[in-house]
């Protein structure tokens, strides 16, 4: 099957190549993101293989369908960037990779917490410059602190389990609680307001939906403990960034660890070191010493890249052979 792989990055090509040895698809790697302007680059393809910042809106889906595309294969779990309803209405199939390594994301969230708390990024730079002073590097014990886990699906559960291993009190929030899981790690489900009130660290693991957009906003921040640490490896728009910046300025938020940013499209995954960034909000965030940003990197492990490549190419194979699509996006 001819597959146009949009927004291809150097780090994933070896995994796609290796996995494709077993499938034999004709892969065309396209560096740029999918938009209506770059759609022409996929001429002749039956499958568009997309990443998190590709623009898979109704206009793109319609034109792609007219060009002969019948399958959109997302190299991601999230599908908030796809007009799912429109795809269904015209019979465009959409598949995703629902699970590639929840460990990768959960472990990255924990890494961000340790980095911010123990200031490892600063310590590394200091020691490299032969500055062995410890002033300004004081952290806190995570043991005994209260951790709020918002969303206890695949990633949230692993994160909660790791944090319970620190000897922390783990509070869980999910619209579909899993009491057996909670019991297994001696955690408990509660409402979101108790998490805001009691948690020293809040980590977001829910999908972006109309209901969860800007969950973290001026009002929710006002309910939180002063100096709380917020970690977001979910999606950028779970946080109203302007409200976050105000809270960082007045000290009501102590730390923010962000692997996702609401306007990351066109910035994350790109080298902007020559051109600089024009996004004032991101530029302001980068000035805070207590903000730690990674560029949507939480998934980036060998295991995850292998699983993404395998599941995506297998879905293309199933589609080509007319067999059941195991990983169809709900609603398509
Ligand atoms: P999942 O589908 O297994 O879990 C999501 C959980 O959120 C479910 O338990 C669901 O009941 C809950 N939920 C949904 N809406 C809710 C609401 N309004 N209120 C309360 N709970 C709600 O998803 P998974 O695999 O754990 O991933 C979570 C999110 O992490 C994804 O949606 C994605 O946006 C993000 N992600 C980020 C990555 C990164 O590299 N930074 C990589 C992979 C996923």
mmCIF file of C-alpha atoms and ligand atoms in Angstrom:
data_model
loop_
_atom_site.group_PDB
_atom_site.id
_atom_site.type_symbol
_atom_site.label_atom_id
_atom_site.label_comp_id
_atom_site.label_asym_id
_atom_site.label_seq_id
_atom_site.Cartn_x
_atom_site.Cartn_y
_atom_site.Cartn_z
ATOM 1 C CA UNK A 1 0.000 0.000 0.000
ATOM 2 C CA UNK A 2 1.273 3.478 -0.791
ATOM 3 C CA UNK A 3 1.532 5.366 2.496
ATOM 4 C CA UNK A 4 2.413 9.064 2.803
ATOM 5 C CA UNK A 5 4.078 9.510 6.191
ATOM 6 C CA UNK A 6 3.598 13.149 7.194
ATOM 7 C CA UNK A 7 5.664 15.045 9.730
ATOM 8 C CA UNK A 8 8.337 12.341 9.670
ATOM 9 C CA UNK A 9 11.173 12.796 12.120
ATOM 10 C CA UNK A 10 14.673 11.400 11.974
ATOM 11 C CA UNK A 11 14.175 9.555 15.266
ATOM 12 C CA UNK A 12 11.328 7.380 13.937
ATOM 13 C CA UNK A 13 12.517 6.461 10.430
ATOM 14 C CA UNK A 14 14.704 3.493 11.533
ATOM 15 C CA UNK A 15 11.737 2.023 13.426
ATOM 16 C CA UNK A 16 9.369 2.458 10.462
ATOM 17 C CA UNK A 17 11.929 0.982 8.057
ATOM 18 C CA UNK A 18 12.583 -2.033 10.241
ATOM 19 C CA UNK A 19 8.919 -2.799 10.895
ATOM 20 C CA UNK A 20 8.053 -2.313 7.230
ATOM 21 C CA UNK A 21 10.376 -5.168 6.294
ATOM 22 C CA UNK A 22 7.547 -7.410 7.452
ATOM 23 C CA UNK A 23 4.799 -5.537 5.594
ATOM 24 C CA UNK A 24 6.352 -4.183 2.399
ATOM 25 C CA UNK A 25 4.355 -0.977 2.130
ATOM 26 C CA UNK A 26 5.592 1.796 -0.126
ATOM 27 C CA UNK A 27 6.426 4.522 2.402
ATOM 28 C CA UNK A 28 6.923 8.117 1.318
ATOM 29 C CA UNK A 29 8.472 10.204 4.083
ATOM 30 C CA UNK A 30 7.319 13.823 4.134
ATOM 31 C CA UNK A 31 9.097 16.127 6.565
ATOM 32 C CA UNK A 32 6.409 18.800 6.695
ATOM 33 C CA UNK A 33 3.139 18.640 8.586
ATOM 34 C CA UNK A 34 -0.111 17.735 6.829
ATOM 35 C CA UNK A 35 -2.170 20.783 5.905
ATOM 36 C CA UNK A 36 -4.331 21.549 2.892
ATOM 37 C CA UNK A 37 -1.209 23.091 1.306
ATOM 38 C CA UNK A 38 0.991 19.998 1.756
ATOM 39 C CA UNK A 39 -1.682 17.480 0.763
ATOM 40 C CA UNK A 40 -0.450 17.505 -2.838
ATOM 41 C CA UNK A 41 2.795 15.844 -1.667
ATOM 42 C CA UNK A 42 0.857 12.633 -1.001
ATOM 43 C CA UNK A 43 -0.348 12.239 -4.589
ATOM 44 C CA UNK A 44 -1.150 8.595 -5.351
ATOM 45 C CA UNK A 45 -1.191 7.511 -1.695
ATOM 46 C CA UNK A 46 -4.133 5.480 -0.348
ATOM 47 C CA UNK A 47 -3.120 6.060 3.240
ATOM 48 C CA UNK A 48 -2.064 9.244 5.049
ATOM 49 C CA UNK A 49 0.004 8.470 8.111
ATOM 50 C CA UNK A 50 -0.221 11.418 10.496
ATOM 51 C CA UNK A 51 1.339 12.645 13.720
ATOM 52 C CA UNK A 52 -0.003 14.760 16.583
ATOM 53 C CA UNK A 53 0.361 18.184 14.987
ATOM 54 C CA UNK A 54 -0.934 17.353 11.515
ATOM 55 C CA UNK A 55 -4.080 19.218 10.602
ATOM 56 C CA UNK A 56 -6.653 16.557 9.818
ATOM 57 C CA UNK A 57 -9.696 18.806 9.486
ATOM 58 C CA UNK A 58 -12.783 18.375 7.292
ATOM 59 C CA UNK A 59 -11.263 20.233 4.337
ATOM 60 C CA UNK A 60 -8.113 18.073 4.353
ATOM 61 C CA UNK A 61 -10.106 14.839 4.794
ATOM 62 C CA UNK A 62 -12.501 15.765 1.954
ATOM 63 C CA UNK A 63 -9.710 16.636 -0.492
ATOM 64 C CA UNK A 64 -7.705 13.560 0.499
ATOM 65 C CA UNK A 65 -10.760 11.363 -0.135
ATOM 66 C CA UNK A 66 -11.251 12.955 -3.555
ATOM 67 C CA UNK A 67 -7.555 12.178 -4.247
ATOM 68 C CA UNK A 68 -8.141 8.471 -3.497
ATOM 69 C CA UNK A 69 -7.074 8.296 0.161
ATOM 70 C CA UNK A 70 -9.200 5.773 2.086
ATOM 71 C CA UNK A 71 -7.275 5.395 5.344
ATOM 72 C CA UNK A 72 -5.841 7.844 7.831
ATOM 73 C CA UNK A 73 -3.399 6.086 10.154
ATOM 74 C CA UNK A 74 -2.440 8.151 13.189
ATOM 75 C CA UNK A 75 0.936 7.502 14.779
ATOM 76 C CA UNK A 76 -0.547 8.666 18.075
ATOM 77 C CA UNK A 77 -3.078 7.652 20.678
ATOM 78 C CA UNK A 78 -4.804 11.059 20.813
ATOM 79 C CA UNK A 79 -7.120 11.987 17.934
ATOM 80 C CA UNK A 80 -8.322 15.404 19.054
ATOM 81 C CA UNK A 81 -6.671 16.868 15.907
ATOM 82 C CA UNK A 82 -8.944 14.848 13.581
ATOM 83 C CA UNK A 83 -12.482 15.750 12.496
ATOM 84 C CA UNK A 84 -13.742 12.291 13.378
ATOM 85 C CA UNK A 85 -17.411 13.047 12.617
ATOM 86 C CA UNK A 86 -16.599 14.301 9.140
ATOM 87 C CA UNK A 87 -14.346 11.324 8.391
ATOM 88 C CA UNK A 88 -17.175 8.963 9.329
ATOM 89 C CA UNK A 89 -19.707 10.887 7.253
ATOM 90 C CA UNK A 90 -17.719 10.302 4.051
ATOM 91 C CA UNK A 91 -16.483 6.799 4.878
ATOM 92 C CA UNK A 92 -12.832 7.655 5.533
ATOM 93 C CA UNK A 93 -11.427 5.090 7.959
ATOM 94 C CA UNK A 94 -9.240 6.429 10.770
ATOM 95 C CA UNK A 95 -6.989 4.239 12.913
ATOM 96 C CA UNK A 96 -4.712 5.148 15.787
ATOM 97 C CA UNK A 97 -2.265 3.530 18.198
ATOM 98 C CA UNK A 98 -4.292 3.384 21.397
ATOM 99 C CA UNK A 99 -1.429 2.073 23.484
ATOM 100 C CA UNK A 100 2.242 2.158 22.594
ATOM 101 C CA UNK A 101 3.933 2.589 25.915
ATOM 102 C CA UNK A 102 2.015 4.062 28.797
ATOM 103 C CA UNK A 103 5.214 3.472 30.798
ATOM 104 C CA UNK A 104 7.103 5.948 28.600
ATOM 105 C CA UNK A 105 4.689 8.801 29.388
ATOM 106 C CA UNK A 106 4.212 7.967 33.073
ATOM 107 C CA UNK A 107 7.959 7.650 33.633
ATOM 108 C CA UNK A 108 8.568 10.983 31.871
ATOM 109 C CA UNK A 109 6.048 12.676 34.173
ATOM 110 C CA UNK A 110 7.933 11.269 37.167
ATOM 111 C CA UNK A 111 11.202 12.446 35.612
ATOM 112 C CA UNK A 112 9.814 15.969 35.326
ATOM 113 C CA UNK A 113 8.760 15.941 38.965
ATOM 114 C CA UNK A 114 12.211 14.846 40.145
ATOM 115 C CA UNK A 115 13.943 17.313 37.841
ATOM 116 C CA UNK A 116 11.908 20.286 39.031
ATOM 117 C CA UNK A 117 11.903 19.318 42.679
ATOM 118 C CA UNK A 118 15.601 18.416 42.992
ATOM 119 C CA UNK A 119 16.645 20.970 40.342
ATOM 120 C CA UNK A 120 18.671 18.361 38.489
ATOM 121 C CA UNK A 121 18.780 20.446 35.296
ATOM 122 C CA UNK A 122 20.361 23.327 37.202
ATOM 123 C CA UNK A 123 22.731 21.056 39.131
ATOM 124 C CA UNK A 124 23.924 19.456 35.888
ATOM 125 C CA UNK A 125 24.775 22.814 34.334
ATOM 126 C CA UNK A 126 26.393 24.087 37.516
ATOM 127 C CA UNK A 127 28.705 21.116 37.930
ATOM 128 C CA UNK A 128 29.613 21.253 34.222
ATOM 129 C CA UNK A 129 30.813 24.796 34.893
ATOM 130 C CA UNK A 130 32.779 23.594 37.915
ATOM 131 C CA UNK A 131 30.402 25.340 40.282
ATOM 132 C CA UNK A 132 29.888 22.896 43.128
ATOM 133 C CA UNK A 133 27.796 25.154 45.364
ATOM 134 C CA UNK A 134 24.440 23.829 46.585
ATOM 135 C CA UNK A 135 22.723 27.149 47.248
ATOM 136 C CA UNK A 136 19.349 27.366 45.523
ATOM 137 C CA UNK A 137 19.092 23.619 44.973
ATOM 138 C CA UNK A 138 16.943 22.695 47.983
ATOM 139 C CA UNK A 139 14.082 20.325 47.138
ATOM 140 C CA UNK A 140 11.498 18.427 49.182
ATOM 141 C CA UNK A 141 10.851 14.760 50.007
ATOM 142 C CA UNK A 142 8.158 13.308 47.788
ATOM 143 C CA UNK A 143 7.602 10.694 50.473
ATOM 144 C CA UNK A 144 4.623 11.752 52.566
ATOM 145 C CA UNK A 145 3.365 14.340 50.052
ATOM 146 C CA UNK A 146 -0.065 14.187 48.436
ATOM 147 C CA UNK A 147 -0.187 13.448 44.721
ATOM 148 C CA UNK A 148 -3.320 14.154 42.655
ATOM 149 C CA UNK A 149 -3.705 11.985 39.556
ATOM 150 C CA UNK A 150 -6.254 13.415 37.125
ATOM 151 C CA UNK A 151 -7.253 10.624 34.750
ATOM 152 C CA UNK A 152 -6.556 7.012 35.679
ATOM 153 C CA UNK A 153 -6.520 5.331 32.294
ATOM 154 C CA UNK A 154 -3.487 3.456 31.032
ATOM 155 C CA UNK A 155 -0.931 6.210 31.748
ATOM 156 C CA UNK A 156 -2.486 7.647 34.917
ATOM 157 C CA UNK A 157 -2.603 4.203 36.550
ATOM 158 C CA UNK A 158 1.110 3.564 35.943
ATOM 159 C CA UNK A 159 1.977 7.054 37.149
ATOM 160 C CA UNK A 160 -0.144 6.553 40.295
ATOM 161 C CA UNK A 161 1.540 3.231 40.999
ATOM 162 C CA UNK A 162 5.024 4.720 40.683
ATOM 163 C CA UNK A 163 4.114 7.634 42.940
ATOM 164 C CA UNK A 164 2.633 5.341 45.557
ATOM 165 C CA UNK A 165 6.046 3.632 45.579
ATOM 166 C CA UNK A 166 7.526 6.888 46.887
ATOM 167 C CA UNK A 167 5.348 6.531 49.979
ATOM 168 C CA UNK A 168 3.087 9.399 48.928
ATOM 169 C CA UNK A 169 -0.643 9.685 49.531
ATOM 170 C CA UNK A 170 -2.174 9.205 46.086
ATOM 171 C CA UNK A 171 -5.565 10.780 45.316
ATOM 172 C CA UNK A 172 -7.248 9.675 42.097
ATOM 173 C CA UNK A 173 -9.835 11.348 39.882
ATOM 174 C CA UNK A 174 -11.549 9.822 36.872
ATOM 175 C CA UNK A 175 -15.070 9.875 35.498
ATOM 176 C CA UNK A 176 -14.937 6.069 35.533
ATOM 177 C CA UNK A 177 -13.208 5.102 38.807
ATOM 178 C CA UNK A 178 -11.489 1.714 39.071
ATOM 179 C CA UNK A 179 -11.823 0.871 42.753
ATOM 180 C CA UNK A 180 -9.953 -2.434 42.429
ATOM 181 C CA UNK A 181 -6.945 -0.566 41.042
ATOM 182 C CA UNK A 182 -7.169 2.077 43.796
ATOM 183 C CA UNK A 183 -7.178 -0.615 46.443
ATOM 184 C CA UNK A 184 -4.209 -2.380 44.839
ATOM 185 C CA UNK A 185 -1.993 0.670 45.389
ATOM 186 C CA UNK A 186 -3.636 1.888 48.603
ATOM 187 C CA UNK A 187 -4.896 5.033 46.888
ATOM 188 C CA UNK A 188 -8.414 6.428 46.838
ATOM 189 C CA UNK A 189 -10.713 8.131 44.362
ATOM 190 C CA UNK A 190 -12.069 11.519 45.241
ATOM 191 C CA UNK A 191 -13.598 14.555 43.558
ATOM 192 C CA UNK A 192 -11.454 17.053 41.664
ATOM 193 C CA UNK A 193 -11.931 19.750 44.319
ATOM 194 C CA UNK A 194 -10.323 17.605 47.021
ATOM 195 C CA UNK A 195 -7.368 17.084 44.704
ATOM 196 C CA UNK A 196 -7.092 20.854 44.165
ATOM 197 C CA UNK A 197 -7.324 21.441 47.924
ATOM 198 C CA UNK A 198 -4.913 18.755 49.139
ATOM 199 C CA UNK A 199 -2.450 17.822 46.421
ATOM 200 C CA UNK A 200 1.159 19.008 46.514
ATOM 201 C CA UNK A 201 1.643 17.673 42.991
ATOM 202 C CA UNK A 202 -1.089 17.382 40.345
ATOM 203 C CA UNK A 203 -0.447 15.366 37.185
ATOM 204 C CA UNK A 204 -2.823 15.437 34.198
ATOM 205 C CA UNK A 205 -3.562 12.210 32.307
ATOM 206 C CA UNK A 206 -6.967 12.836 30.738
ATOM 207 C CA UNK A 207 -7.645 13.337 27.027
ATOM 208 C CA UNK A 208 -8.484 16.733 25.563
ATOM 209 C CA UNK A 209 -12.243 16.960 24.988
ATOM 210 C CA UNK A 210 -14.683 19.910 25.060
ATOM 211 C CA UNK A 211 -15.327 18.925 28.698
ATOM 212 C CA UNK A 212 -11.639 18.909 29.733
ATOM 213 C CA UNK A 213 -10.444 21.958 27.767
ATOM 214 C CA UNK A 214 -8.923 24.510 30.191
ATOM 215 C CA UNK A 215 -9.622 22.269 33.196
ATOM 216 C CA UNK A 216 -6.743 24.123 34.805
ATOM 217 C CA UNK A 217 -7.874 27.744 34.744
ATOM 218 C CA UNK A 218 -8.026 30.781 37.013
ATOM 219 C CA UNK A 219 -10.844 29.264 39.130
ATOM 220 C CA UNK A 220 -9.324 25.805 39.558
ATOM 221 C CA UNK A 221 -5.908 27.327 40.320
ATOM 222 C CA UNK A 222 -7.501 29.472 43.044
ATOM 223 C CA UNK A 223 -8.626 26.251 44.784
ATOM 224 C CA UNK A 224 -5.137 24.729 44.806
ATOM 225 C CA UNK A 225 -2.516 24.665 47.527
ATOM 226 C CA UNK A 226 -0.094 27.554 47.289
ATOM 227 C CA UNK A 227 3.108 26.454 45.544
ATOM 228 C CA UNK A 228 1.513 23.343 44.047
ATOM 229 C CA UNK A 229 3.435 21.549 41.297
ATOM 230 C CA UNK A 230 1.463 20.969 38.075
ATOM 231 C CA UNK A 231 2.623 18.402 35.537
ATOM 232 C CA UNK A 232 1.016 18.144 32.120
ATOM 233 C CA UNK A 233 1.905 15.294 29.787
ATOM 234 C CA UNK A 234 -1.711 15.118 28.531
ATOM 235 C CA UNK A 235 -2.548 17.831 26.022
ATOM 236 C CA UNK A 236 -1.660 21.533 26.028
ATOM 237 C CA UNK A 237 -5.218 22.816 26.050
ATOM 238 C CA UNK A 238 -5.959 21.098 29.372
ATOM 239 C CA UNK A 239 -4.344 24.235 30.817
ATOM 240 C CA UNK A 240 -5.287 27.855 30.180
ATOM 241 C CA UNK A 241 -1.686 28.975 29.720
ATOM 242 C CA UNK A 242 -2.418 32.667 30.331
ATOM 243 C CA UNK A 243 -3.924 31.780 33.725
ATOM 244 C CA UNK A 244 -0.884 29.584 34.425
ATOM 245 C CA UNK A 245 1.510 32.440 33.640
ATOM 246 C CA UNK A 246 -0.411 34.776 35.984
ATOM 247 C CA UNK A 247 -0.292 32.134 38.740
ATOM 248 C CA UNK A 248 3.441 31.618 38.250
ATOM 249 C CA UNK A 249 3.951 35.394 38.448
ATOM 250 C CA UNK A 250 2.056 35.730 41.719
ATOM 251 C CA UNK A 251 3.552 32.560 43.186
ATOM 252 C CA UNK A 252 0.310 30.612 43.574
ATOM 253 C CA UNK A 253 1.781 27.856 41.428
ATOM 254 C CA UNK A 254 5.166 26.636 42.608
ATOM 255 C CA UNK A 255 6.287 24.591 39.611
ATOM 256 C CA UNK A 256 4.974 23.703 36.168
ATOM 257 C CA UNK A 257 6.286 20.750 34.197
ATOM 258 C CA UNK A 258 4.926 20.858 30.674
ATOM 259 C CA UNK A 259 5.500 18.277 27.981
ATOM 260 C CA UNK A 260 2.661 19.751 25.949
ATOM 261 C CA UNK A 261 1.667 23.334 25.234
ATOM 262 C CA UNK A 262 -1.592 24.631 23.848
ATOM 263 C CA UNK A 263 0.060 26.358 20.882
ATOM 264 C CA UNK A 264 2.791 23.758 20.327
ATOM 265 C CA UNK A 265 1.791 23.121 16.709
ATOM 266 C CA UNK A 266 4.525 24.437 14.442
ATOM 267 C CA UNK A 267 6.960 24.897 17.359
ATOM 268 C CA UNK A 268 7.467 21.561 19.091
ATOM 269 C CA UNK A 269 9.446 19.037 17.037
ATOM 270 C CA UNK A 270 11.108 21.952 15.183
ATOM 271 C CA UNK A 271 14.531 23.567 15.647
ATOM 272 C CA UNK A 272 13.792 27.231 16.367
ATOM 273 C CA UNK A 273 17.253 28.026 17.696
ATOM 274 C CA UNK A 274 18.108 30.175 14.665
ATOM 275 C CA UNK A 275 14.775 31.898 14.047
ATOM 276 C CA UNK A 276 13.636 32.240 17.677
ATOM 277 C CA UNK A 277 10.026 31.818 18.756
ATOM 278 C CA UNK A 278 7.288 34.343 18.109
ATOM 279 C CA UNK A 279 4.869 32.913 20.677
ATOM 280 C CA UNK A 280 4.989 35.413 23.566
ATOM 281 C CA UNK A 281 3.271 33.121 26.030
ATOM 282 C CA UNK A 282 5.783 30.301 25.492
ATOM 283 C CA UNK A 283 8.632 32.824 25.586
ATOM 284 C CA UNK A 284 7.345 34.064 28.975
ATOM 285 C CA UNK A 285 7.002 30.518 30.313
ATOM 286 C CA UNK A 286 10.626 29.847 29.375
ATOM 287 C CA UNK A 287 11.770 32.717 31.592
ATOM 288 C CA UNK A 288 10.477 31.153 34.839
ATOM 289 C CA UNK A 289 13.117 29.232 36.780
ATOM 290 C CA UNK A 290 10.407 26.936 38.167
ATOM 291 C CA UNK A 291 9.012 25.918 34.773
ATOM 292 C CA UNK A 292 10.413 22.871 33.023
ATOM 293 C CA UNK A 293 9.362 22.284 29.435
ATOM 294 C CA UNK A 294 10.002 19.331 27.152
ATOM 295 C CA UNK A 295 8.781 19.375 23.554
ATOM 296 C CA UNK A 296 6.158 16.587 23.544
ATOM 297 C CA UNK A 297 8.831 14.060 24.332
ATOM 298 C CA UNK A 298 7.084 11.910 26.942
ATOM 299 C CA UNK A 299 6.355 9.082 24.483
ATOM 300 C CA UNK A 300 9.902 8.972 23.107
ATOM 301 C CA UNK A 301 11.299 5.573 24.065
ATOM 302 C CA UNK A 302 12.549 2.769 21.850
ATOM 303 C CA UNK A 303 9.689 0.547 22.968
ATOM 304 C CA UNK A 304 7.071 3.168 22.118
ATOM 305 C CA UNK A 305 8.582 3.925 18.682
ATOM 306 C CA UNK A 306 8.702 0.219 17.867
ATOM 307 C CA UNK A 307 5.065 -0.247 18.895
ATOM 308 C CA UNK A 308 3.896 2.868 17.029
ATOM 309 C CA UNK A 309 5.592 1.728 13.815
ATOM 310 C CA UNK A 310 4.324 -1.838 14.131
ATOM 311 C CA UNK A 311 0.689 -1.013 14.964
ATOM 312 C CA UNK A 312 0.443 1.669 12.268
ATOM 313 C CA UNK A 313 1.848 -0.499 9.488
ATOM 314 C CA UNK A 314 -0.195 -3.498 10.647
ATOM 315 C CA UNK A 315 -3.374 -1.387 10.460
ATOM 316 C CA UNK A 316 -2.471 -0.374 6.887
ATOM 317 C CA UNK A 317 -2.005 -4.074 6.138
ATOM 318 C CA UNK A 318 -5.370 -5.030 7.655
ATOM 319 C CA UNK A 319 -7.066 -2.304 5.648
ATOM 320 C CA UNK A 320 -5.417 -3.445 2.431
ATOM 321 C CA UNK A 321 -6.466 -7.056 3.076
ATOM 322 C CA UNK A 322 -9.990 -6.045 4.036
ATOM 323 C CA UNK A 323 -9.621 -7.621 7.476
ATOM 324 C CA UNK A 324 -10.992 -6.196 10.725
ATOM 325 C CA UNK A 325 -9.368 -2.912 11.787
ATOM 326 C CA UNK A 326 -8.406 -3.517 15.402
ATOM 327 C CA UNK A 327 -7.508 0.058 16.205
ATOM 328 C CA UNK A 328 -10.208 2.136 14.564
ATOM 329 C CA UNK A 329 -10.714 5.546 16.210
ATOM 330 C CA UNK A 330 -13.992 5.491 18.159
ATOM 331 C CA UNK A 331 -16.711 7.233 16.182
ATOM 332 C CA UNK A 332 -15.266 6.531 12.706
HETATM 333 P P1 LIG B 1 -6.792 6.451 28.471
HETATM 334 O O1 LIG B 1 -7.912 6.578 27.495
HETATM 335 O O2 LIG B 1 -6.305 5.087 28.822
HETATM 336 O O3 LIG B 1 -7.190 7.182 29.832
HETATM 337 C C1 LIG B 1 -7.851 8.403 29.893
HETATM 338 C C2 LIG B 1 -8.659 8.438 31.187
HETATM 339 O O4 LIG B 1 -9.241 9.729 31.305
HETATM 340 C C3 LIG B 1 -9.796 7.407 31.206
HETATM 341 O O5 LIG B 1 -9.732 6.633 32.387
HETATM 342 C C4 LIG B 1 -11.063 8.274 31.177
HETATM 343 O O6 LIG B 1 -12.148 7.696 31.909
HETATM 344 C C5 LIG B 1 -10.566 9.564 31.799
HETATM 345 N N1 LIG B 1 -11.367 10.728 31.420
HETATM 346 C C6 LIG B 1 -11.715 11.124 30.180
HETATM 347 N N2 LIG B 1 -12.436 12.251 30.232
HETATM 348 C C7 LIG B 1 -12.541 12.567 31.537
HETATM 349 C C8 LIG B 1 -13.186 13.616 32.233
HETATM 350 N N3 LIG B 1 -13.851 14.570 31.591
HETATM 351 N N4 LIG B 1 -13.097 13.636 33.578
HETATM 352 C C9 LIG B 1 -12.435 12.642 34.241
HETATM 353 N N5 LIG B 1 -11.816 11.618 33.641
HETATM 354 C C10 LIG B 1 -11.863 11.585 32.301
HETATM 355 O O7 LIG B 1 -5.621 7.343 27.900
HETATM 356 P P2 LIG B 1 -4.064 7.250 28.212
HETATM 357 O O8 LIG B 1 -3.427 6.301 27.275
HETATM 358 O O9 LIG B 1 -3.867 7.056 29.666
HETATM 359 O O10 LIG B 1 -3.576 8.713 27.780
HETATM 360 C C11 LIG B 1 -4.008 9.882 28.460
HETATM 361 C C12 LIG B 1 -3.658 11.095 27.617
HETATM 362 O O11 LIG B 1 -2.242 11.250 27.561
HETATM 363 C C13 LIG B 1 -4.063 10.961 26.129
HETATM 364 O O12 LIG B 1 -5.395 11.364 25.925
HETATM 365 C C14 LIG B 1 -3.095 11.858 25.420
HETATM 366 O O13 LIG B 1 -3.678 13.127 25.239
HETATM 367 C C15 LIG B 1 -1.911 11.958 26.375
HETATM 368 N N6 LIG B 1 -0.702 11.381 25.800
HETATM 369 C C16 LIG B 1 0.434 12.154 25.766
HETATM 370 C C17 LIG B 1 1.610 11.682 25.250
HETATM 371 C C18 LIG B 1 2.863 12.487 25.260
HETATM 372 O O14 LIG B 1 3.847 12.103 24.606
HETATM 373 N N7 LIG B 1 2.910 13.608 25.972
HETATM 374 C C19 LIG B 1 1.661 10.333 24.646
HETATM 375 C C20 LIG B 1 0.441 9.573 24.783
HETATM 376 C C21 LIG B 1 -0.695 10.104 25.324
#
